[in-house]
Short mmCIF file of C-alpha atoms in Angstrom, two decimals:
data_model
loop_
_atom_site.label_atom_id
_atom_site.label_comp_id
_atom_site.label_asym_id
_atom_site.label_seq_id
_atom_site.Cartn_x
_atom_site.Cartn_y
_atom_site.Cartn_z
CA MET A 1 109.23 94.04 76.57
CA ARG A 2 106.61 92.58 74.26
CA GLN A 3 107.48 89.07 75.48
CA LEU A 4 107.26 90.06 79.14
CA HIS A 5 103.90 91.77 78.58
CA GLY A 6 102.72 88.71 76.67
CA LEU A 7 103.46 86.51 79.68
CA VAL A 8 101.53 88.86 81.97
CA GLU A 9 98.59 89.05 79.56
CA SER A 10 98.54 85.22 79.57
CA GLY A 11 98.03 85.28 83.34
CA HIS A 12 101.62 84.66 84.45
CA THR A 13 103.43 86.51 87.20
CA VAL A 14 106.74 87.97 86.03
CA ILE A 15 109.41 89.19 88.45
CA VAL A 16 112.39 91.02 86.96
CA VAL A 17 115.44 92.48 88.68
CA GLU A 18 116.22 95.46 86.49
CA ARG A 19 118.11 98.76 86.44
CA ASP A 20 116.97 100.02 83.04
CA MET A 21 114.43 102.73 83.87
CA PHE A 22 112.60 102.17 80.55
CA VAL A 23 111.82 98.63 81.72
CA VAL A 24 111.03 99.71 85.29
CA ALA A 25 108.68 102.47 84.07
CA GLY A 26 106.74 99.87 82.06
CA ALA A 27 106.13 97.63 85.07
CA ASP A 28 102.81 97.22 86.84
CA TRP A 29 104.44 97.27 90.27
CA VAL A 30 107.90 98.25 91.54
CA ILE A 31 109.74 97.29 94.71
CA ASP A 32 112.58 99.77 95.24
CA LEU A 33 115.35 98.43 97.46
CA GLY A 34 118.04 100.65 98.94
CA PRO A 35 119.66 102.88 99.94
CA GLY A 36 122.54 100.78 98.56
CA GLY A 37 123.28 97.23 97.55
CA GLY A 38 124.16 94.48 99.97
CA GLU A 39 123.56 94.35 103.69
CA GLY A 40 121.66 97.21 105.25
CA GLY A 41 119.35 97.63 102.29
CA ARG A 42 115.65 97.98 102.93
CA ILE A 43 112.45 98.52 101.01
CA MET A 44 112.40 102.20 100.05
CA ALA A 45 109.08 102.15 98.18
CA THR A 46 106.52 99.88 96.58
CA GLY A 47 103.79 100.69 94.11
CA PRO A 48 103.16 101.75 90.55
CA PRO A 49 106.25 103.23 88.85
CA ALA A 50 104.93 106.82 88.81
CA GLU A 51 104.32 106.65 92.56
CA VAL A 52 107.75 105.17 93.29
CA ALA A 53 109.27 107.97 91.16
CA ARG A 54 108.03 110.47 93.78
CA THR A 55 109.62 108.71 96.78
CA GLU A 56 111.89 110.98 98.82
CA GLY A 57 115.16 109.38 99.88
CA SER A 58 115.15 106.86 97.06
CA ALA A 59 118.23 106.80 94.82
CA THR A 60 116.07 105.27 92.07
CA ALA A 61 113.27 107.86 92.15
CA PRO A 62 115.01 110.73 90.30
CA TYR A 63 116.03 108.45 87.44
CA LEU A 64 112.62 106.83 87.23
CA ALA A 65 110.90 110.25 87.38
CA ARG A 66 112.66 111.25 84.14
CA ARG A 67 110.59 108.61 82.35
CA PHE A 68 107.40 110.45 83.30
CA VAL A 69 108.45 113.97 82.26
CA SER A 70 107.55 115.15 78.77
CA PRO A 71 110.47 116.63 76.83
CA ALA A 72 110.24 120.42 76.46
#
């Protein structure tokens, strides 16, 4: 993550295809594609990770939302 953030801080654009929600939650911007892989997929949501985590109908949102909830 430090290397990716270093590239961004140096002015580079970084695009990553990722399923690890720790990485996704640390992104500046997320493009959530779905509802499944392959043909028929569409853009479900775009925006900051916390906003995408609140997207109804997204299979990714519930998993991403867990990254923004404080443990009890």
